[in-house]
Amino acid sequence: MRGVVFDGRRAQVVDDLEIRDTGPGEVLVAIAAAGLCHSDLSVLDGTIPFPVPVVLGHEGAGVVEEVGAGVTHVRPGDHVCLSTLANCGTCAECDRGRPTMCRKAIGMPQRPFLRDGQPLYQFASNSAFAERTLVKAVQAVRIPTDIPMASAALIGCGVLTGVGAVLNRARVDHGDSVVVIGTGGIGLNVIQGARIAGALTVVAVDSNPAKEEVARRFGAGHFFPSVEGVRDVLPTGADHVFECVGRVELVRQAVDLLDRQGQAVLLGVPPADAEASFLVSSMYLDKSILGCRYGSSRPQRDVALYAEMYREGRLLLDELVTETYPVEDFEKAAADAGGGRVARAVLTF
């Protein structure tokens, strides 16, 4: 079968992947569409270290082909969105409703694929850039069949991360002010999350002026090419600032833009050894810097919630899919996504 394999030097589309049999508690999914997230590109450039060879992709949707023993919540033929959380479901964090903190869901990659007899790693417990993938049952969330697969795929990472960061982690409230630095796939979902939460003022910041139109469509009331104009709109600072790029100088700018009791939420992924700085004295008025993993999401609950919001017209998904590419055009899709020419490139099988 086809898939995108990264060997540590280059990523290529291959057609000789194999996948092992479905085991207990697992679901075999035929991938229909998969979004190309910046995290996939970060593996290619070394920003995110990951063992190789690896089958890439982690933002996918498809159709259940087979379920293992003990799986009852999905069955063959169901349309599903895939999450990246292979959480155990039984530890204290899972029991508290915090699957993103489950230690079984962090840094334990499996190797369900084979190529020329060599096992290949699974990226983010998902590997959606393959015709078929195996996931734990908890990762497969059933969705209505009337949601286009290319749009549904984006729920699995961009929406869960961006909208989730607003609703679950920052808990933006009615009337709050929000600044979003970086309006790529994650940033746009933060913007629409702020709109859904009832934020009064939403300011988008991006160095690419071509992104203004789409940022406003998703809910931004103001757009600036740098943070310099933000104080004209929010002279005392913002209640929430989301850094969605992953550059340490932007982290500093996010902190500097906070109002009293404001919080900076870090969503961008800089290199693993990157360090950021801020003035300690600036934090004493109850300001906070928050990390955020995967939007502090509970996928079995949140995916279904966002799917219904989409069906009601409250959550934009189709507008995120700038262009679809057959998987054979992975290199072009990666170039367009990396160059900022598309909000979200989606691979199709």
Short mmCIF file of C-alpha atoms in Angstrom, two decimals:
data_model
loop_
_atom_site.label_atom_id
_atom_site.label_comp_id
_atom_site.label_asym_id
_atom_site.label_seq_id
_atom_site.Cartn_x
_atom_site.Cartn_y
_atom_site.Cartn_z
CA MET A 1 0.00 0.00 0.00
CA ARG A 2 1.00 3.63 -0.45
CA GLY A 3 2.35 5.91 2.23
CA VAL A 4 4.78 8.74 2.99
CA VAL A 5 7.97 7.49 4.63
CA PHE A 6 10.71 9.66 6.15
CA ASP A 7 14.08 7.95 6.53
CA GLY A 8 15.88 10.79 8.29
CA ARG A 9 17.09 12.40 5.07
CA ARG A 10 14.09 12.74 2.81
CA ALA A 11 10.41 11.93 2.67
CA GLN A 12 9.12 9.89 -0.24
CA VAL A 13 5.89 8.30 -1.35
CA VAL A 14 6.24 4.51 -1.49
CA ASP A 15 3.81 1.84 -2.61
CA ASP A 16 5.17 -1.22 -0.81
CA LEU A 17 4.13 -0.63 2.79
CA GLU A 18 2.67 -3.48 4.79
CA ILE A 19 0.72 -3.33 8.02
CA ARG A 20 0.32 -6.02 10.65
CA ASP A 21 -2.95 -7.69 11.59
CA THR A 22 -5.47 -5.90 13.79
CA GLY A 23 -5.02 -6.78 17.45
CA PRO A 24 -7.35 -6.60 20.46
CA GLY A 25 -8.50 -3.07 21.20
CA GLU A 26 -7.35 -1.79 17.81
CA VAL A 27 -9.08 -0.37 14.74
CA LEU A 28 -7.90 -0.64 11.12
CA VAL A 29 -8.85 2.49 9.19
CA ALA A 30 -8.72 3.15 5.45
CA ILE A 31 -7.57 6.76 5.25
CA ALA A 32 -9.56 8.97 2.89
CA ALA A 33 -7.95 12.35 3.65
CA ALA A 34 -5.17 13.69 5.85
CA GLY A 35 -4.20 17.27 6.60
CA LEU A 36 -0.55 18.27 6.29
CA CYS A 37 0.14 19.93 9.62
CA HIS A 38 3.20 22.01 10.44
CA SER A 39 4.23 19.31 12.92
CA ASP A 40 4.79 16.94 9.99
CA LEU A 41 7.09 19.52 8.40
CA SER A 42 8.85 19.97 11.75
CA VAL A 43 9.82 16.30 11.70
CA LEU A 44 11.34 16.78 8.24
CA ASP A 45 13.47 19.79 9.27
CA GLY A 46 14.48 18.31 12.64
CA THR A 47 12.53 20.75 14.83
CA ILE A 48 10.65 17.76 16.25
CA PRO A 49 13.06 14.85 16.79
CA PHE A 50 11.49 11.49 15.98
CA PRO A 51 12.92 8.01 15.40
CA VAL A 52 13.16 6.85 11.79
CA PRO A 53 12.14 5.37 9.47
CA VAL A 54 8.64 6.65 10.16
CA VAL A 55 5.33 6.83 8.32
CA LEU A 56 4.23 10.46 8.62
CA GLY A 57 0.84 12.10 9.11
CA HIS A 58 -1.38 12.61 12.12
CA GLU A 59 -4.47 14.55 11.03
CA GLY A 60 -6.70 12.03 9.28
CA ALA A 61 -10.20 10.76 8.63
CA GLY A 62 -11.35 7.59 6.97
CA VAL A 63 -13.55 4.52 7.06
CA VAL A 64 -13.26 1.66 9.54
CA GLU A 65 -12.25 -1.56 7.77
CA GLU A 66 -11.79 -3.88 10.74
CA VAL A 67 -12.01 -3.84 14.51
CA GLY A 68 -10.15 -5.97 17.00
CA ALA A 69 -11.53 -7.95 19.89
CA GLY A 70 -13.25 -5.83 22.51
CA VAL A 71 -13.97 -2.84 20.26
CA THR A 72 -17.66 -1.97 20.35
CA HIS A 73 -18.03 1.78 19.80
CA VAL A 74 -17.15 1.67 16.09
CA ARG A 75 -17.67 -0.99 13.44
CA PRO A 76 -16.67 -1.58 9.80
CA GLY A 77 -18.14 1.05 7.51
CA ASP A 78 -18.21 3.83 10.12
CA HIS A 79 -16.68 7.17 9.19
CA VAL A 80 -14.13 8.19 11.82
CA CYS A 81 -11.85 11.06 12.69
CA LEU A 82 -8.54 10.01 14.24
CA SER A 83 -6.93 11.58 17.28
CA THR A 84 -3.27 11.32 18.21
CA LEU A 85 -3.96 10.35 21.83
CA ALA A 86 -3.29 6.66 22.37
CA ASN A 87 -4.15 7.11 26.02
CA CYS A 88 -4.68 4.11 28.26
CA GLY A 89 -8.09 5.08 29.66
CA THR A 90 -7.33 3.65 33.10
CA CYS A 91 -4.67 5.83 34.76
CA ALA A 92 -5.39 8.65 37.19
CA GLU A 93 -5.08 11.33 34.47
CA CYS A 94 -7.48 9.53 32.14
CA ASP A 95 -9.88 9.06 35.05
CA ARG A 96 -9.75 12.81 35.71
CA GLY A 97 -10.71 13.48 32.09
CA ARG A 98 -7.22 14.63 31.11
CA PRO A 99 -6.14 12.18 28.39
CA THR A 100 -3.50 14.59 27.08
CA MET A 101 -1.60 14.01 30.31
CA CYS A 102 -1.70 10.19 30.11
CA ARG A 103 1.91 8.98 30.17
CA LYS A 104 1.03 6.12 27.84
CA ALA A 105 0.13 8.73 25.22
CA ILE A 106 3.49 10.51 25.29
CA GLY A 107 6.72 9.31 23.67
CA MET A 108 5.85 5.64 23.17
CA PRO A 109 5.77 5.16 19.37
CA GLN A 110 4.69 1.80 18.01
CA ARG A 111 5.89 0.08 14.82
CA PRO A 112 2.87 -1.48 13.07
CA PHE A 113 4.27 -1.00 9.55
CA LEU A 114 6.76 -3.04 7.55
CA ARG A 115 8.73 -2.26 4.43
CA ASP A 116 11.17 -4.75 2.95
CA GLY A 117 10.91 -6.65 6.22
CA GLN A 118 11.99 -3.61 8.27
CA PRO A 119 9.59 -2.21 10.91
CA LEU A 120 8.66 1.46 10.57
CA TYR A 121 7.58 3.79 13.35
CA GLN A 122 4.12 5.31 13.59
CA PHE A 123 4.11 9.10 13.91
CA ALA A 124 2.00 10.52 16.73
CA SER A 125 0.33 7.12 17.21
CA ASN A 126 -1.45 7.83 13.94
CA SER A 127 0.47 7.82 10.61
CA ALA A 128 -2.39 9.19 8.54
CA PHE A 129 -0.22 9.50 5.41
CA ALA A 130 -0.86 5.85 4.59
CA GLU A 131 -3.69 4.11 2.80
CA ARG A 132 -4.41 2.17 5.98
CA THR A 133 -3.36 2.66 9.55
CA LEU A 134 -3.87 0.93 12.89
CA VAL A 135 -4.93 2.94 15.92
CA LYS A 136 -6.08 2.20 19.43
CA ALA A 137 -9.85 2.09 19.72
CA VAL A 138 -9.88 5.24 21.84
CA GLN A 139 -8.36 7.18 18.92
CA ALA A 140 -11.17 6.45 16.46
CA VAL A 141 -14.13 8.79 16.89
CA ARG A 142 -17.24 8.18 14.84
CA ILE A 143 -18.48 11.16 12.81
CA PRO A 144 -21.57 11.76 10.66
CA THR A 145 -21.23 10.51 7.08
CA ASP A 146 -22.33 13.86 5.64
CA ILE A 147 -19.12 15.63 6.69
CA PRO A 148 -16.64 15.72 3.77
CA MET A 149 -13.56 13.67 4.63
CA ALA A 150 -11.13 16.46 3.70
CA SER A 151 -12.85 18.74 6.20
CA ALA A 152 -13.35 16.07 8.86
CA ALA A 153 -9.65 15.24 8.82
CA LEU A 154 -8.79 18.71 10.11
CA ILE A 155 -10.71 18.18 13.32
CA GLY A 156 -8.14 15.58 14.38
CA CYS A 157 -5.35 18.09 15.00
CA GLY A 158 -5.86 21.70 13.91
CA VAL A 159 -9.33 22.07 15.38
CA LEU A 160 -8.71 20.03 18.52
CA THR A 161 -5.54 22.02 19.17
CA GLY A 162 -6.66 25.53 18.23
CA VAL A 163 -10.30 25.60 19.29
CA GLY A 164 -9.47 23.38 22.26
CA ALA A 165 -6.78 25.77 23.46
CA VAL A 166 -9.40 28.51 23.62
CA LEU A 167 -12.26 26.56 25.18
CA ASN A 168 -10.44 24.01 27.34
CA ARG A 169 -7.08 25.53 28.31
CA ALA A 170 -7.49 29.32 28.28
CA ARG A 171 -11.24 29.16 28.94
CA VAL A 172 -11.87 32.40 27.08
CA ASP A 173 -15.04 34.04 28.36
CA HIS A 174 -17.70 36.33 26.86
CA GLY A 175 -16.33 39.81 26.38
CA ASP A 176 -12.64 38.84 26.68
CA SER A 177 -9.94 40.21 24.39
CA VAL A 178 -7.80 37.80 22.36
CA VAL A 179 -4.64 38.27 20.29
CA VAL A 180 -3.53 35.49 17.95
CA ILE A 181 0.06 35.58 16.68
CA GLY A 182 0.31 33.49 13.51
CA THR A 183 -2.70 32.71 11.33
CA GLY A 184 -1.83 29.33 9.87
CA GLY A 185 -4.01 26.28 10.43
CA ILE A 186 -3.71 26.42 14.23
CA GLY A 187 -4.05 30.20 14.45
CA LEU A 188 -7.22 30.25 12.36
CA ASN A 189 -8.76 27.69 14.67
CA VAL A 190 -7.79 29.77 17.68
CA ILE A 191 -9.51 32.73 16.02
CA GLN A 192 -12.71 30.83 15.41
CA GLY A 193 -12.51 29.34 18.89
CA ALA A 194 -12.41 32.88 20.28
CA ARG A 195 -15.43 33.78 18.16
CA ILE A 196 -17.32 30.71 19.39
CA ALA A 197 -16.39 31.56 23.01
CA GLY A 198 -17.85 35.05 22.64
CA ALA A 199 -14.65 37.11 22.77
CA LEU A 200 -15.39 40.78 22.21
CA THR A 201 -12.11 41.77 20.55
CA VAL A 202 -10.08 39.37 18.40
CA VAL A 203 -6.82 40.64 16.92
CA ALA A 204 -4.83 38.62 14.38
CA VAL A 205 -1.12 39.20 13.81
CA ASP A 206 0.73 37.77 10.81
CA SER A 207 3.63 39.05 8.74
CA ASN A 208 1.89 37.90 5.55
CA PRO A 209 -0.74 40.52 4.60
CA ALA A 210 -2.39 38.05 2.23
CA LYS A 211 -3.75 36.23 5.28
CA GLU A 212 -5.91 39.13 6.43
CA GLU A 213 -9.00 38.15 4.44
CA VAL A 214 -9.17 34.60 5.76
CA ALA A 215 -8.36 35.73 9.32
CA ARG A 216 -11.30 38.12 9.23
CA ARG A 217 -13.54 35.42 7.76
CA PHE A 218 -12.77 33.18 10.73
CA GLY A 219 -13.57 35.90 13.26
CA ALA A 220 -10.74 38.42 13.58
CA GLY A 221 -11.94 42.00 13.92
CA HIS A 222 -8.46 43.47 13.48
CA PHE A 223 -5.34 42.42 11.56
CA PHE A 224 -1.77 43.68 11.87
CA PRO A 225 1.49 42.58 10.20
CA SER A 226 3.28 42.88 13.56
CA VAL A 227 2.39 43.34 17.20
CA GLU A 228 3.17 47.05 17.02
CA GLY A 229 -0.40 47.98 16.16
CA VAL A 230 -2.05 45.86 18.84
CA ARG A 231 -1.80 48.49 21.58
CA ASP A 232 -3.80 50.90 19.42
CA VAL A 233 -6.74 48.51 19.78
CA LEU A 234 -5.95 47.18 23.27
CA PRO A 235 -4.07 49.98 25.06
CA THR A 236 -3.92 48.12 28.40
CA GLY A 237 -3.13 44.75 26.84
CA ALA A 238 -5.03 41.55 26.11
CA ASP A 239 -6.74 39.01 28.32
CA HIS A 240 -5.34 36.16 26.20
CA VAL A 241 -2.47 36.01 23.72
CA PHE A 242 -1.89 32.82 21.72
CA GLU A 243 1.53 32.23 20.13
CA CYS A 244 0.95 29.90 17.17
CA VAL A 245 4.26 30.11 15.31
CA GLY A 246 6.92 28.64 17.58
CA ARG A 247 9.51 31.44 17.68
CA VAL A 248 10.98 32.53 20.99
CA GLU A 249 10.91 36.23 20.12
CA LEU A 250 7.17 35.90 19.52
CA VAL A 251 6.77 34.19 22.88
CA ARG A 252 8.32 37.29 24.46
CA GLN A 253 5.98 39.52 22.48
CA ALA A 254 3.00 37.47 23.62
CA VAL A 255 3.96 37.94 27.26
CA ASP A 256 4.58 41.66 26.78
CA LEU A 257 1.09 42.12 25.32
CA LEU A 258 -0.73 40.83 28.40
CA ASP A 259 -3.08 42.92 30.48
CA ARG A 260 -3.48 42.35 34.22
CA GLN A 261 -4.46 38.73 34.89
CA GLY A 262 -3.75 37.99 31.24
CA GLN A 263 -2.42 34.68 30.02
CA ALA A 264 -0.08 33.79 27.18
CA VAL A 265 -0.82 30.38 25.67
CA LEU A 266 2.02 28.69 23.79
CA LEU A 267 0.93 26.57 20.83
CA GLY A 268 3.79 26.97 18.35
CA VAL A 269 6.58 24.38 18.44
CA PRO A 270 10.13 25.79 18.50
CA PRO A 271 13.23 23.56 18.46
CA ALA A 272 13.38 21.23 21.46
CA ASP A 273 16.28 23.11 23.06
CA ALA A 274 14.90 26.62 22.48
CA GLU A 275 14.75 28.99 25.44
CA ALA A 276 12.57 32.09 25.80
CA SER A 277 12.92 35.03 28.15
CA PHE A 278 10.59 37.53 29.80
CA LEU A 279 10.73 40.20 32.47
CA VAL A 280 9.90 38.53 35.75
CA SER A 281 8.65 41.82 37.17
CA SER A 282 6.04 41.99 34.41
CA MET A 283 4.31 38.84 35.69
CA TYR A 284 3.34 39.92 39.19
CA LEU A 285 -0.11 41.24 38.30
CA ASP A 286 -1.45 37.68 38.17
CA LYS A 287 -0.25 37.04 34.62
CA SER A 288 0.34 33.49 33.40
CA ILE A 289 2.28 31.60 30.73
CA LEU A 290 0.46 28.39 29.79
CA GLY A 291 1.72 25.43 27.87
CA CYS A 292 -0.93 23.52 25.99
CA ARG A 293 -0.84 19.99 24.61
CA TYR A 294 -3.33 19.15 21.89
CA GLY A 295 -5.83 21.74 23.08
CA SER A 296 -6.24 19.96 26.44
CA SER A 297 -8.74 17.92 24.46
CA ARG A 298 -10.95 14.96 25.27
CA PRO A 299 -11.27 13.63 21.71
CA GLN A 300 -14.20 11.25 22.20
CA ARG A 301 -16.21 14.21 23.49
CA ASP A 302 -14.70 17.11 21.57
CA VAL A 303 -14.58 15.63 18.06
CA ALA A 304 -18.30 14.88 18.23
CA LEU A 305 -18.95 18.38 19.58
CA TYR A 306 -16.98 20.08 16.80
CA ALA A 307 -18.61 17.89 14.15
CA GLU A 308 -22.03 19.11 15.30
CA MET A 309 -20.82 22.72 15.39
CA TYR A 310 -19.73 22.29 11.77
CA ARG A 311 -23.12 20.89 10.77
CA GLU A 312 -24.79 23.88 12.45
CA GLY A 313 -22.55 26.34 10.59
CA ARG A 314 -20.80 27.56 13.74
CA LEU A 315 -17.42 25.91 13.03
CA LEU A 316 -15.66 26.54 9.73
CA LEU A 317 -13.91 23.52 8.19
CA ASP A 318 -14.38 23.66 4.43
CA GLU A 319 -12.77 27.12 4.41
CA LEU A 320 -9.62 25.67 6.00
CA VAL A 321 -9.03 23.26 3.11
CA THR A 322 -7.14 25.54 0.77
CA GLU A 323 -6.20 22.76 -1.63
CA THR A 324 -6.29 18.97 -1.87
CA TYR A 325 -3.45 16.91 -3.33
CA PRO A 326 -3.28 13.25 -4.28
CA VAL A 327 -0.76 11.59 -1.97
CA GLU A 328 1.64 11.21 -4.90
CA ASP A 329 2.00 15.02 -4.87
CA PHE A 330 3.27 15.08 -1.29
CA GLU A 331 6.38 17.12 -2.16
CA LYS A 332 4.31 19.89 -3.76
CA ALA A 333 1.86 19.86 -0.84
CA ALA A 334 4.75 20.15 1.64
CA ALA A 335 6.31 23.00 -0.34
CA ASP A 336 3.02 24.90 -0.52
CA ALA A 337 2.31 24.38 3.19
CA GLY A 338 5.85 25.25 4.25
CA GLY A 339 5.84 28.37 2.08
CA GLY A 340 2.58 29.62 3.57
CA ARG A 341 0.76 29.45 0.24
CA VAL A 342 -2.08 27.41 1.74
CA ALA A 343 -3.79 27.47 5.13
CA ARG A 344 -4.06 23.70 5.10
CA ALA A 345 -2.96 21.24 2.44
CA VAL A 346 -4.92 17.99 2.49
CA LEU A 347 -3.64 14.72 1.03
CA THR A 348 -6.20 12.35 -0.46
CA PHE A 349 -6.06 8.65 -1.20
#
